[in-house]
CSV table of C-alpha atoms (C1' of nucleotides) in Angstrom, one decimal:
chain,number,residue,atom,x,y,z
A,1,UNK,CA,0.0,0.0,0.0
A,2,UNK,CA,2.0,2.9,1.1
A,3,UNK,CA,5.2,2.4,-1.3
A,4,UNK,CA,8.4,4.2,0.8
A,5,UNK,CA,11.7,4.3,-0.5
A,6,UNK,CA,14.0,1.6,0.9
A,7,UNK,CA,15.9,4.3,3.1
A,8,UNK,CA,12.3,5.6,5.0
A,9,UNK,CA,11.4,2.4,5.1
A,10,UNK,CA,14.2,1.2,7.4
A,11,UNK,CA,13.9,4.2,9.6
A,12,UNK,CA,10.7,3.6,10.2
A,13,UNK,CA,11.0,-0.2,10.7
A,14,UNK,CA,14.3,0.3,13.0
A,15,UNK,CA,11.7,2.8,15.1
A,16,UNK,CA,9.3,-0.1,15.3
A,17,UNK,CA,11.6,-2.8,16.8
A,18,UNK,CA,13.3,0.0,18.8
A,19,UNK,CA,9.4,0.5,20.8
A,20,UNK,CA,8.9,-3.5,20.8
A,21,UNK,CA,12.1,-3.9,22.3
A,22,UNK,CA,12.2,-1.4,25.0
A,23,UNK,CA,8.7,-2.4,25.7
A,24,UNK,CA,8.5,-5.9,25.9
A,25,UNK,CA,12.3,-7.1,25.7
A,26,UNK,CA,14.6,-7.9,23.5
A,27,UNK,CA,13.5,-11.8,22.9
A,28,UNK,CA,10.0,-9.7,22.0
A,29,UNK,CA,12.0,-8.4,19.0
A,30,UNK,CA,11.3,-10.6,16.5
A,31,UNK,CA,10.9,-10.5,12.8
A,32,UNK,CA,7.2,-10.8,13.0
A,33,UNK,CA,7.2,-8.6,15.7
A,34,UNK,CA,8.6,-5.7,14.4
A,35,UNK,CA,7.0,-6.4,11.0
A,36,UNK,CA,3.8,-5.9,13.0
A,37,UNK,CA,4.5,-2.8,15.0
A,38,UNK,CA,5.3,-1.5,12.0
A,39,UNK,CA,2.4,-2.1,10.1
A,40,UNK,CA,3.9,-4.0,7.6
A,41,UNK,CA,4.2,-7.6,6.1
A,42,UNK,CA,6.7,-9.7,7.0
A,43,UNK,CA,8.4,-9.8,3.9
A,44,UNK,CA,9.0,-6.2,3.7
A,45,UNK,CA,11.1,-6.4,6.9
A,46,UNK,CA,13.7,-8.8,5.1
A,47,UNK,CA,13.5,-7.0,1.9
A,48,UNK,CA,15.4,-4.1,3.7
A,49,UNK,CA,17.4,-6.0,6.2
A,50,UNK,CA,19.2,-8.9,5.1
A,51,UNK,CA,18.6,-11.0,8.5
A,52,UNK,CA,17.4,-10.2,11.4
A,53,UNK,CA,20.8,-10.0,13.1
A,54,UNK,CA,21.4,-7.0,10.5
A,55,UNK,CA,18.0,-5.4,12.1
A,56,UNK,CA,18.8,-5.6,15.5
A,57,UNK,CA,22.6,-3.6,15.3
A,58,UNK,CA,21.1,-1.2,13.6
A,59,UNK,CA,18.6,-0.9,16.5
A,60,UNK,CA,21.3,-0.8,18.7
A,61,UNK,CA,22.9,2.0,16.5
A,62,UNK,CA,19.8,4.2,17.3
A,63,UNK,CA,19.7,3.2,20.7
A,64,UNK,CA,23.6,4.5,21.3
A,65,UNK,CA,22.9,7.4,19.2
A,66,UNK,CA,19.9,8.1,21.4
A,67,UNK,CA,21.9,7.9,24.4
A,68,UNK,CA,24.0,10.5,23.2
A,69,UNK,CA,22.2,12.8,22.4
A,70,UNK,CA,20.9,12.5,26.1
A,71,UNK,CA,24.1,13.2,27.5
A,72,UNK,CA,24.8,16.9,25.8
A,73,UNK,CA,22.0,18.6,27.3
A,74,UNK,CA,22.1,22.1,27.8
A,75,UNK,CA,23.3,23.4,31.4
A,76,UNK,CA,23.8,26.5,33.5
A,77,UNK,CA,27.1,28.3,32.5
A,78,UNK,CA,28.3,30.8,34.8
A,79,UNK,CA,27.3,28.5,38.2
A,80,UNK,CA,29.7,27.2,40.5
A,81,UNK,CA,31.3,23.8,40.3
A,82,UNK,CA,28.9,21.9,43.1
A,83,UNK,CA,25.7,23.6,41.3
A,84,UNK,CA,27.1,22.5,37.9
A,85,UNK,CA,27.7,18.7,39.0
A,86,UNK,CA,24.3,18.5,40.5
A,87,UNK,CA,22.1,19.6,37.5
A,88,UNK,CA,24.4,17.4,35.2
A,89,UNK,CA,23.5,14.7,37.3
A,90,UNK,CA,19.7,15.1,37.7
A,91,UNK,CA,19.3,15.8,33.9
A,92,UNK,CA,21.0,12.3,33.9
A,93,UNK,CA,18.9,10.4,35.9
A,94,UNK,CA,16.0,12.2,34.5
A,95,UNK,CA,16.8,10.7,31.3
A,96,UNK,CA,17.3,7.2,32.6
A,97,UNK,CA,14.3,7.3,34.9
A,98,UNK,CA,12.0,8.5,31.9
A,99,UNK,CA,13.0,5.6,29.5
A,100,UNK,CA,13.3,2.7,31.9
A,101,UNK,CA,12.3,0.2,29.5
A,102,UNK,CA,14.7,1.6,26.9
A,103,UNK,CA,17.6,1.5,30.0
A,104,UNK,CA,16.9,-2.0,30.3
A,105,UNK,CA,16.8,-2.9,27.2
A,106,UNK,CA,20.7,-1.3,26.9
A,107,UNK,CA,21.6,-4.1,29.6
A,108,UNK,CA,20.0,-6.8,27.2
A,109,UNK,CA,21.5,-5.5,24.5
A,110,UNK,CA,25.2,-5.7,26.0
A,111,UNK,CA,25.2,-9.2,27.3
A,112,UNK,CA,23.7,-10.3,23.7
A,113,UNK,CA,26.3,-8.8,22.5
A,114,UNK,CA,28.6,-10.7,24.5
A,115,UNK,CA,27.0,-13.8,23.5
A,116,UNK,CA,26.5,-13.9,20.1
A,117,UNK,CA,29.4,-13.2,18.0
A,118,UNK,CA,27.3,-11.9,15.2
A,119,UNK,CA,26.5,-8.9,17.4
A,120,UNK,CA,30.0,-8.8,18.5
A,121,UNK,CA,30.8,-5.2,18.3
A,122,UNK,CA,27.7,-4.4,19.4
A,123,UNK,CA,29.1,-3.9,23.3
A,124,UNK,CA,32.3,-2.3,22.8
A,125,UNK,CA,30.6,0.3,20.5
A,126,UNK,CA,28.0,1.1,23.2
A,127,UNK,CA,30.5,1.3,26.0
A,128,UNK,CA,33.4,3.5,23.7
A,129,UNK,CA,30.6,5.9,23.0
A,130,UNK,CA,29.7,6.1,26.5
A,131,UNK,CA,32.5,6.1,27.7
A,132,UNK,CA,33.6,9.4,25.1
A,133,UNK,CA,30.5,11.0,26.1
A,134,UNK,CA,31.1,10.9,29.5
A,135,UNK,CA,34.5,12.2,28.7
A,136,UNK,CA,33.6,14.9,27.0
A,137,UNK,CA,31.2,16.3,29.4
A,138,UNK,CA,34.2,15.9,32.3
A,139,UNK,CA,36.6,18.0,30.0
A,140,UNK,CA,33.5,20.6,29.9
A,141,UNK,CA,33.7,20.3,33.7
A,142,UNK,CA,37.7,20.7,33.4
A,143,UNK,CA,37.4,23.6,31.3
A,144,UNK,CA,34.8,25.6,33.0
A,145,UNK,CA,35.7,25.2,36.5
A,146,UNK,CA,39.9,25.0,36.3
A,147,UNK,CA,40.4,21.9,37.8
A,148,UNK,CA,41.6,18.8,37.2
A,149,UNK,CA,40.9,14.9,37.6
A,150,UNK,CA,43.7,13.7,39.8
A,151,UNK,CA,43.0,9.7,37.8
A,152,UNK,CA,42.8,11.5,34.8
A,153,UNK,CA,39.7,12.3,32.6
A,154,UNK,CA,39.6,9.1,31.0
A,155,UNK,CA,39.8,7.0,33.7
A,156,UNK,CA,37.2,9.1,35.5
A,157,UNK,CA,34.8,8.4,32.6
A,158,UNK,CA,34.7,5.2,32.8
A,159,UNK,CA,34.0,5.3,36.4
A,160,UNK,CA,31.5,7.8,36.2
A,161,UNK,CA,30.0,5.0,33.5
A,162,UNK,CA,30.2,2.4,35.6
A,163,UNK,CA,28.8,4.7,38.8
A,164,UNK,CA,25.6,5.1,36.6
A,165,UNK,CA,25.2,1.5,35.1
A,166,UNK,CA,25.9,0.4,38.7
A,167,UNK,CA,22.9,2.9,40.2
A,168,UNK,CA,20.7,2.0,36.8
A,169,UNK,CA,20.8,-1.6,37.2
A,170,UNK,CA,19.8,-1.3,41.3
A,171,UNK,CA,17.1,0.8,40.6
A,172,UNK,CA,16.1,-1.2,37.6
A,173,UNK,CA,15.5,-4.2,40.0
A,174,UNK,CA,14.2,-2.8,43.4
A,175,UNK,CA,11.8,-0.2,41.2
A,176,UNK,CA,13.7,3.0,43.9
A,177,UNK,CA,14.1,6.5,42.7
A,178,UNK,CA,14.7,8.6,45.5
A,179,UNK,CA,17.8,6.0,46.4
A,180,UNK,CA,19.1,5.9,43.0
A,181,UNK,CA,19.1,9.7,43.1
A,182,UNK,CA,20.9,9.8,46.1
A,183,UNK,CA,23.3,7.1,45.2
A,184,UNK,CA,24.4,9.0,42.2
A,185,UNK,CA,24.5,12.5,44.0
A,186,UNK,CA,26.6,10.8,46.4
A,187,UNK,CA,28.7,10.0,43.2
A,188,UNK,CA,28.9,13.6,42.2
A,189,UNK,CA,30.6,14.3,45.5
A,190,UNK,CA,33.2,11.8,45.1
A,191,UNK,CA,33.5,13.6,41.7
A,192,UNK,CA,33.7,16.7,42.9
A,193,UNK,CA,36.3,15.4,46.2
A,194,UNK,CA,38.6,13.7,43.3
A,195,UNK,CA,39.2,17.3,41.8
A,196,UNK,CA,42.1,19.6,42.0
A,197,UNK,CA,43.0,22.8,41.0
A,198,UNK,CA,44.1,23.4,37.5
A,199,UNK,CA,48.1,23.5,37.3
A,200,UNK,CA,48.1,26.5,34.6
A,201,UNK,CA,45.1,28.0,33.4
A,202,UNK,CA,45.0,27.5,29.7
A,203,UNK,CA,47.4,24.9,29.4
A,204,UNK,CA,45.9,21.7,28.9
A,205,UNK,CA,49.1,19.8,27.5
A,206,UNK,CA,51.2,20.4,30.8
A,207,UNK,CA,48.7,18.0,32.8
A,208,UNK,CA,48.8,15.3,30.3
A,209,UNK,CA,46.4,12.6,31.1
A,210,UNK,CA,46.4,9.0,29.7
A,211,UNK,CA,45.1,9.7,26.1
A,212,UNK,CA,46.0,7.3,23.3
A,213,UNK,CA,45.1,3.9,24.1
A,214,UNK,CA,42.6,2.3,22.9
A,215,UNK,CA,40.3,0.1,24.0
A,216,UNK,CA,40.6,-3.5,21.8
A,217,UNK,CA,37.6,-5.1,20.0
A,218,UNK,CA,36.9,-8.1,21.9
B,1,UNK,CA,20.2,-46.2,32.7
B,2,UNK,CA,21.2,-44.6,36.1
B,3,UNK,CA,18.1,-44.1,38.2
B,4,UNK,CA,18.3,-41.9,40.6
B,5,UNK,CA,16.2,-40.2,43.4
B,6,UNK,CA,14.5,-37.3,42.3
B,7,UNK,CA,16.2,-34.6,44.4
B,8,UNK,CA,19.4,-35.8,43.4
B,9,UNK,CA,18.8,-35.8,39.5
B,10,UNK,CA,17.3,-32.0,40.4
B,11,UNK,CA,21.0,-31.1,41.8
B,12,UNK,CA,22.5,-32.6,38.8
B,13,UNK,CA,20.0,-31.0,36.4
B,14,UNK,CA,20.4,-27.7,37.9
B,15,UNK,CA,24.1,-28.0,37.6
B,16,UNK,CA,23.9,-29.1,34.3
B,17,UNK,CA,21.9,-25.8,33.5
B,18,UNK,CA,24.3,-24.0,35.0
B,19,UNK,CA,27.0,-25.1,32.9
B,20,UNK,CA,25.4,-24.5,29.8
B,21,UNK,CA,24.2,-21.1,30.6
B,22,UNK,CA,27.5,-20.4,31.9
B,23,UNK,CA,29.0,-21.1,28.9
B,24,UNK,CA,26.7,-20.6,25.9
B,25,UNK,CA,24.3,-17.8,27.7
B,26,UNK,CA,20.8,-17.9,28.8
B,27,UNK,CA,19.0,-18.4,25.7
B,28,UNK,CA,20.8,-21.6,25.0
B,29,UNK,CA,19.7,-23.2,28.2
B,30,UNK,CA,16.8,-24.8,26.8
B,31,UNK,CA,15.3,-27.9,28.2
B,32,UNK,CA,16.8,-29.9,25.3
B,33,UNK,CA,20.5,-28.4,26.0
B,34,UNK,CA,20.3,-29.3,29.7
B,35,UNK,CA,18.8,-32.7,29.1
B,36,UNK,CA,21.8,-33.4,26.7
B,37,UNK,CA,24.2,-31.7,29.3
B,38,UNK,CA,23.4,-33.9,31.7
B,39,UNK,CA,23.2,-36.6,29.7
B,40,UNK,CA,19.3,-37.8,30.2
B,41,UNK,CA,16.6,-37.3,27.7
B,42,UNK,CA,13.9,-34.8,27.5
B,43,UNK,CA,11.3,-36.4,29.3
B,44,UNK,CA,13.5,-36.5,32.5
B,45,UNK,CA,13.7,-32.9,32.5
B,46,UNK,CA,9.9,-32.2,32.7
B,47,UNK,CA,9.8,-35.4,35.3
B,48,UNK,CA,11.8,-33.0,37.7
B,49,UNK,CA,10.6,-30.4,37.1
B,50,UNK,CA,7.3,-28.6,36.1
B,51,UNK,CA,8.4,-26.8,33.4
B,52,UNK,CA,11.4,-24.4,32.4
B,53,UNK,CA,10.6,-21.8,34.2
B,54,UNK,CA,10.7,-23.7,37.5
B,55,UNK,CA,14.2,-25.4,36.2
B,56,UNK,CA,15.3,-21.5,35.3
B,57,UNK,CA,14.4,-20.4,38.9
B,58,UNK,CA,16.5,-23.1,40.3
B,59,UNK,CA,19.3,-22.2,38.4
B,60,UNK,CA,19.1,-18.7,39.8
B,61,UNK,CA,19.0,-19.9,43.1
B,62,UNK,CA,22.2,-21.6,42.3
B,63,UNK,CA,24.0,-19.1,40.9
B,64,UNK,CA,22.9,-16.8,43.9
B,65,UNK,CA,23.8,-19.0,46.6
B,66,UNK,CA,27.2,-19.9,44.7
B,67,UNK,CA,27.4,-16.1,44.4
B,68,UNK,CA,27.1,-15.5,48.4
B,69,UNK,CA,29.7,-18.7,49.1
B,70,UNK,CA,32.4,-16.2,47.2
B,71,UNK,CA,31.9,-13.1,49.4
B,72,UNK,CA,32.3,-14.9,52.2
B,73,UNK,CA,36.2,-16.0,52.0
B,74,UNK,CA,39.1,-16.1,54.6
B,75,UNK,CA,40.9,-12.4,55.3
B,76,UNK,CA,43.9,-11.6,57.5
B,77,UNK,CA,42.4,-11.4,61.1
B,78,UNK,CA,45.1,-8.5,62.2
B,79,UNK,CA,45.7,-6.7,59.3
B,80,UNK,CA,45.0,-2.5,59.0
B,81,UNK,CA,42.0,-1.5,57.3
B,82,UNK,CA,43.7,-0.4,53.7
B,83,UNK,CA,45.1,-4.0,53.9
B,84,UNK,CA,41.8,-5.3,54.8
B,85,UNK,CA,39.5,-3.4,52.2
B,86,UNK,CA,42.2,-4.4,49.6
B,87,UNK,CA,42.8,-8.2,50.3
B,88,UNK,CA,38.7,-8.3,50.5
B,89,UNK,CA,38.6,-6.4,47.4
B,90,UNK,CA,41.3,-8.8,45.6
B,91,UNK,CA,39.6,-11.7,46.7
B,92,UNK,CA,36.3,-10.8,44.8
B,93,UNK,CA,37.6,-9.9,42.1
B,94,UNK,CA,39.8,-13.0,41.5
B,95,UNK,CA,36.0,-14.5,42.2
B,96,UNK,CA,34.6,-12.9,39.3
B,97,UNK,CA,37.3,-12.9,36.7
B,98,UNK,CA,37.7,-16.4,36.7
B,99,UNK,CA,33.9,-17.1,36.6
B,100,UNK,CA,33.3,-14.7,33.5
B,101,UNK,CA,30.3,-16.3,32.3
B,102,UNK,CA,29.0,-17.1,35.4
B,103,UNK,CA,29.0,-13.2,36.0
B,104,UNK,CA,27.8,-12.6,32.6
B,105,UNK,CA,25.2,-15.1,33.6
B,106,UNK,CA,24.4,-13.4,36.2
B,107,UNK,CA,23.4,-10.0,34.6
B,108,UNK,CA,21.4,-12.1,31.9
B,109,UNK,CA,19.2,-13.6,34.7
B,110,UNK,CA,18.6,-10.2,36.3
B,111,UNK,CA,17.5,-8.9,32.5
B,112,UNK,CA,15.5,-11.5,31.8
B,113,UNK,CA,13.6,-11.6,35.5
B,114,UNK,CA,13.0,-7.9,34.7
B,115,UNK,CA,11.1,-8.8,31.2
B,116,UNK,CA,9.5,-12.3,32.3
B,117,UNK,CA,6.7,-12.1,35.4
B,118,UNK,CA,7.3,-16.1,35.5
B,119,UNK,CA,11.2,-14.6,36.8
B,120,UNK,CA,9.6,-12.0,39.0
B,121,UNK,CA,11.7,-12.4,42.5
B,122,UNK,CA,14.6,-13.3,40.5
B,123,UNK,CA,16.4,-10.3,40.1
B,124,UNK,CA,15.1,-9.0,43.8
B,125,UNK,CA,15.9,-12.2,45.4
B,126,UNK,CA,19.6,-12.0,43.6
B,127,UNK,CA,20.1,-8.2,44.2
B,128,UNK,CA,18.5,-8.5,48.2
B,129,UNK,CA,21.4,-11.6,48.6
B,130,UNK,CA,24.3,-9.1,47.5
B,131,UNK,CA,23.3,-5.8,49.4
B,132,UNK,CA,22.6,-8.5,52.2
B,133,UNK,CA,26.3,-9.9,51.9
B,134,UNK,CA,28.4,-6.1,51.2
B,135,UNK,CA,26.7,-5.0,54.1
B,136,UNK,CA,27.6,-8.2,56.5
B,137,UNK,CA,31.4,-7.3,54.8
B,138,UNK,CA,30.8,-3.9,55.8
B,139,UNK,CA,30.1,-4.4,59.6
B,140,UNK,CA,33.1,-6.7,60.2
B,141,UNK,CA,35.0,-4.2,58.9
B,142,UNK,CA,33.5,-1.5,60.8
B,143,UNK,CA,33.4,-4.1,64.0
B,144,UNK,CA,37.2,-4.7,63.2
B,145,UNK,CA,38.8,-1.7,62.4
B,146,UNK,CA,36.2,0.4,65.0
B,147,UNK,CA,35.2,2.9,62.0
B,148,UNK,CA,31.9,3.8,60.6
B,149,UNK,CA,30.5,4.6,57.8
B,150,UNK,CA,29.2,8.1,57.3
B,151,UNK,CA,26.4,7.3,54.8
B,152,UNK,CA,25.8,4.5,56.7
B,153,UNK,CA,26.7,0.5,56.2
B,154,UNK,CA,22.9,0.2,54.3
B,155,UNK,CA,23.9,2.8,52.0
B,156,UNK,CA,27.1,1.5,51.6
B,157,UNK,CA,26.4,-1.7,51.1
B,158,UNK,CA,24.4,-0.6,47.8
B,159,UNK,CA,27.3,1.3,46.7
B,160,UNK,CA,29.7,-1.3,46.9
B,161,UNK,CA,27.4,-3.3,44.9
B,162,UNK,CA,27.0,-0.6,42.2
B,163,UNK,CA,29.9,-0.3,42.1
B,164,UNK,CA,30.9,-3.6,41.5
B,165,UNK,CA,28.5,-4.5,38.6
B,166,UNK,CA,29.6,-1.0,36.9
B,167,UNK,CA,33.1,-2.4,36.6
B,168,UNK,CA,32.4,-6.0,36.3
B,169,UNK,CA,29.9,-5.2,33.2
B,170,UNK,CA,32.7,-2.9,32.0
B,171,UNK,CA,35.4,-5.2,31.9
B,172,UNK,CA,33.0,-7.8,30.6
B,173,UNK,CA,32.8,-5.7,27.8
B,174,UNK,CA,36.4,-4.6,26.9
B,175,UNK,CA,37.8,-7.6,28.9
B,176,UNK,CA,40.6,-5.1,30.4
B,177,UNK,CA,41.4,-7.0,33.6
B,178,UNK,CA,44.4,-4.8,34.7
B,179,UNK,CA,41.8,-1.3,34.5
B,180,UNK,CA,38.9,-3.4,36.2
B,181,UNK,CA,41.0,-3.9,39.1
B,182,UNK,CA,42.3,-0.9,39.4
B,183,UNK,CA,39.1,0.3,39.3
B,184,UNK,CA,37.4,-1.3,42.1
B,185,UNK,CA,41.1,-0.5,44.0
B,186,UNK,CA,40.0,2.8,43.4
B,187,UNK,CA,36.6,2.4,45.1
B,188,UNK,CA,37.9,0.6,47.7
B,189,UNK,CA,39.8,4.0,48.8
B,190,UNK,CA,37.0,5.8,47.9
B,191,UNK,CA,35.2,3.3,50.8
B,192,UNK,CA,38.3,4.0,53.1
B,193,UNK,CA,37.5,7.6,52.9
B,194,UNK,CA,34.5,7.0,53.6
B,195,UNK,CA,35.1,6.3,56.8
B,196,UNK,CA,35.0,8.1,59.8
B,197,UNK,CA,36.2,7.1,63.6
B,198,UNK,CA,33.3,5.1,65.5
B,199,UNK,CA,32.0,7.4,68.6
B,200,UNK,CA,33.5,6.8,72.1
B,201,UNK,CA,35.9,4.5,70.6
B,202,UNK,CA,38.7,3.1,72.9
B,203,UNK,CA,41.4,3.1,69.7
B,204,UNK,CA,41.3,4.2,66.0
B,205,UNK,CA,45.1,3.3,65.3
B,206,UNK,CA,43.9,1.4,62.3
B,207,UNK,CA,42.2,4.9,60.7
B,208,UNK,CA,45.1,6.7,61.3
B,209,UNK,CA,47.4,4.6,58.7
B,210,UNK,CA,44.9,5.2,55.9
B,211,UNK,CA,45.4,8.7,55.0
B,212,UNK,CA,48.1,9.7,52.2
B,213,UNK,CA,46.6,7.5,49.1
B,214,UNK,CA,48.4,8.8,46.1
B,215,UNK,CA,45.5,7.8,42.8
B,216,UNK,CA,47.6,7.2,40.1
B,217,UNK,CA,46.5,7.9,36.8
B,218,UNK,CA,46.5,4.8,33.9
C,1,DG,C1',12.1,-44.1,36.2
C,2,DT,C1',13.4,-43.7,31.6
C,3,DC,C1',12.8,-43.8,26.9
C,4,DT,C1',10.8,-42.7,22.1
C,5,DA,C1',7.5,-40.4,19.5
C,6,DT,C1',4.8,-36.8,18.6
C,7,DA,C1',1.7,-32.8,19.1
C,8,DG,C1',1.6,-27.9,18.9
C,9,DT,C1',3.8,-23.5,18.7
C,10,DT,C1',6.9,-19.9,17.3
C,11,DG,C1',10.0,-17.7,14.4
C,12,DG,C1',13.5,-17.0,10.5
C,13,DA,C1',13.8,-16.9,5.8
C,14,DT,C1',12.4,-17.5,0.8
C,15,DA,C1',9.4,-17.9,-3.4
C,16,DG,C1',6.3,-16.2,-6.3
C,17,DA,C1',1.9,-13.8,-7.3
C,18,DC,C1',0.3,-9.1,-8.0
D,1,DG,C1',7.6,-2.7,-3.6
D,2,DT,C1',4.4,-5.3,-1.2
D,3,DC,C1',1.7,-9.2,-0.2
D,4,DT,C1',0.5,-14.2,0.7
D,5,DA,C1',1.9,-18.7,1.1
D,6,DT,C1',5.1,-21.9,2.5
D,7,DC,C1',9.3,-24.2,4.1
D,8,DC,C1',12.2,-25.5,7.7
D,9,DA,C1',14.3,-25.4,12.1
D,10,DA,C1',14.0,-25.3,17.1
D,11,DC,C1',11.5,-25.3,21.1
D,12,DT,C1',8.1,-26.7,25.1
D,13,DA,C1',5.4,-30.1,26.6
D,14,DT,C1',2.9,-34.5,26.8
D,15,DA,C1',1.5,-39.3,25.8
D,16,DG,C1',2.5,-43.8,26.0
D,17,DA,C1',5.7,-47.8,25.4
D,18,DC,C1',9.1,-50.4,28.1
DNA sequence: GTCTATAGTTGGATAGAC
DNA sequence: GTCTATCCAACTATAGAC
């Protein structure tokens, strides 16, 4: 009925399985499923993905994509450091707390990824671009405030990654929002505790920080 | 062939699940896979038990209780509390890196209880054990080392567990061991400094060595 | 208690009509 | 491009022989 060139027709089909998946799972995510949420035949669904394997990392594509997106948010410029930290934080959890099935459905996504090596690089691409994000946001906090990381930025990513998966996956399981706002405020402290001031303003290549590495494929 | 009472072809069913979750993932531990594990057919399966779901729940028992045994190791009696925390700390570590799909396992069954109402205390039952077992942890080090926590051993408890899956899902991931344990090193002085002297306490010569923590960058 | 056989369901993938 | 029809594999679960 309603002819879409192949492109639209993806987009609209990766949409679909994106909303059965946060939903109902990611075992709910079949080919009929998303076929159906759609509104379209079954065949159509393999006419623009090659296999369903092909239709669930570029679900997952979206679903990183959307979880960036989430982490550069607009904030308050001119506050202090505390202040800053705080409303990063609560725009955060905000996020997470509003999209709980999408949250879980992250979780699902990594350990499939783990398991099946046709979704191999699934995992590692979620976490790099997590893990950048979160980066990015602490150079922001770096730059703005003069201070500096005494792990160094990149290490303090990955814990602030782990801080939040950590809180995520509690409150995923024991349903409480108040705690998990807490926990991770209590977080931003430690943050905030593992600063120090800036060596020299405007010189970022003095204090150099473990860049470089890479993390491997698994 | 080799009849056995019921309860004991249970145990060696469930351990037979276990294995093949372990190692293949939860999706593969169908009731054929285990039968085959163990070596019985399918009919013996649903003679034990009522139907997967029940054999699934048994499993997660399992896996919990095997979980618990870990966290509950020997530690040197007269040590100082940076000793302490970090032996403790090494200890579970060694635990989980060298039960990687067991822990992977273990994240899959909290996912999947989250999605299926048939798995409903299974993630609760699994996450209640854990907060349960960092906090028991946390008192004998507070009883040994006469400290307190100042968000309180509850809280802390939770923490330590968050902060535990955050780095064991992150290492799952890029399978960095070296950065994992630093990592939850990291925590554990984060958990040191955390403390604070008990009230009317007759000696606190433990707290006073723990002070003057250098973090080292990667 | 244990086995084989089979019913009944679901889901991935393809062929071919339109 | 889209639909219907169909094939094939894997799974849960049960019935009934031994």
């Amino acid at each position: 009925m309603n002819r879409l060139p192949v492109a639209e027709r993806r987009e609209q089909l990766i949409e679909a399985a994106l909303a059965v998946a946060s939903r109902d799972g990611i075992e709910a995510a079949t080919v009929r499923a998303v076929a159906a949420e759609a509104g379209v035949s079954l065949g159509v669904v393999h006419y623009c993905f090659q296999d369903k394997d092909e239709l669930l990392r570029a679900m997952a594509h979206a679903i990183t994509a959307q979880n960036l997106a989430r982490s550069t948010g607009e904030l308050p410029p001119d506050a202090d450091i505390a202040t800053l930290v705080e409303a990063t934080i609560d725009q955060l959890w905000d996020g997470i707390r509003d999209s709980r099935g999408a949250q879980l459905l992250s979780y699902e996504l990594t350990t499939s990824s783990l398991r099946h090596p046709e979704l191999n690089q699934v995992a590692i691409e979620q976490y790099r671009g997590s893990w950048a994000a979160a980066e990015q946001v602490l150079l922001g906090v770096q730059e703005s405030a003069n201070v500096r990381f005494s792990m160094g930025v990149e290490q303090m990513a990955r814990t602030v990654v782990a801080a939040i998966d950590g809180y995520s996956l509690a409150w995923l399981v024991d349903g409480d929002e108040e705690r998990a706002r807490m926990g991770m405020h209590a977080f931003g402290r430690y943050l905030i505790a593992s600063m120090e001031p800036a060596p020299r303003a405007a010189s970022d290549e003095a204090f150099s920080t473990t860049d470089g590495d890479e993390v491997q494929p698994a």
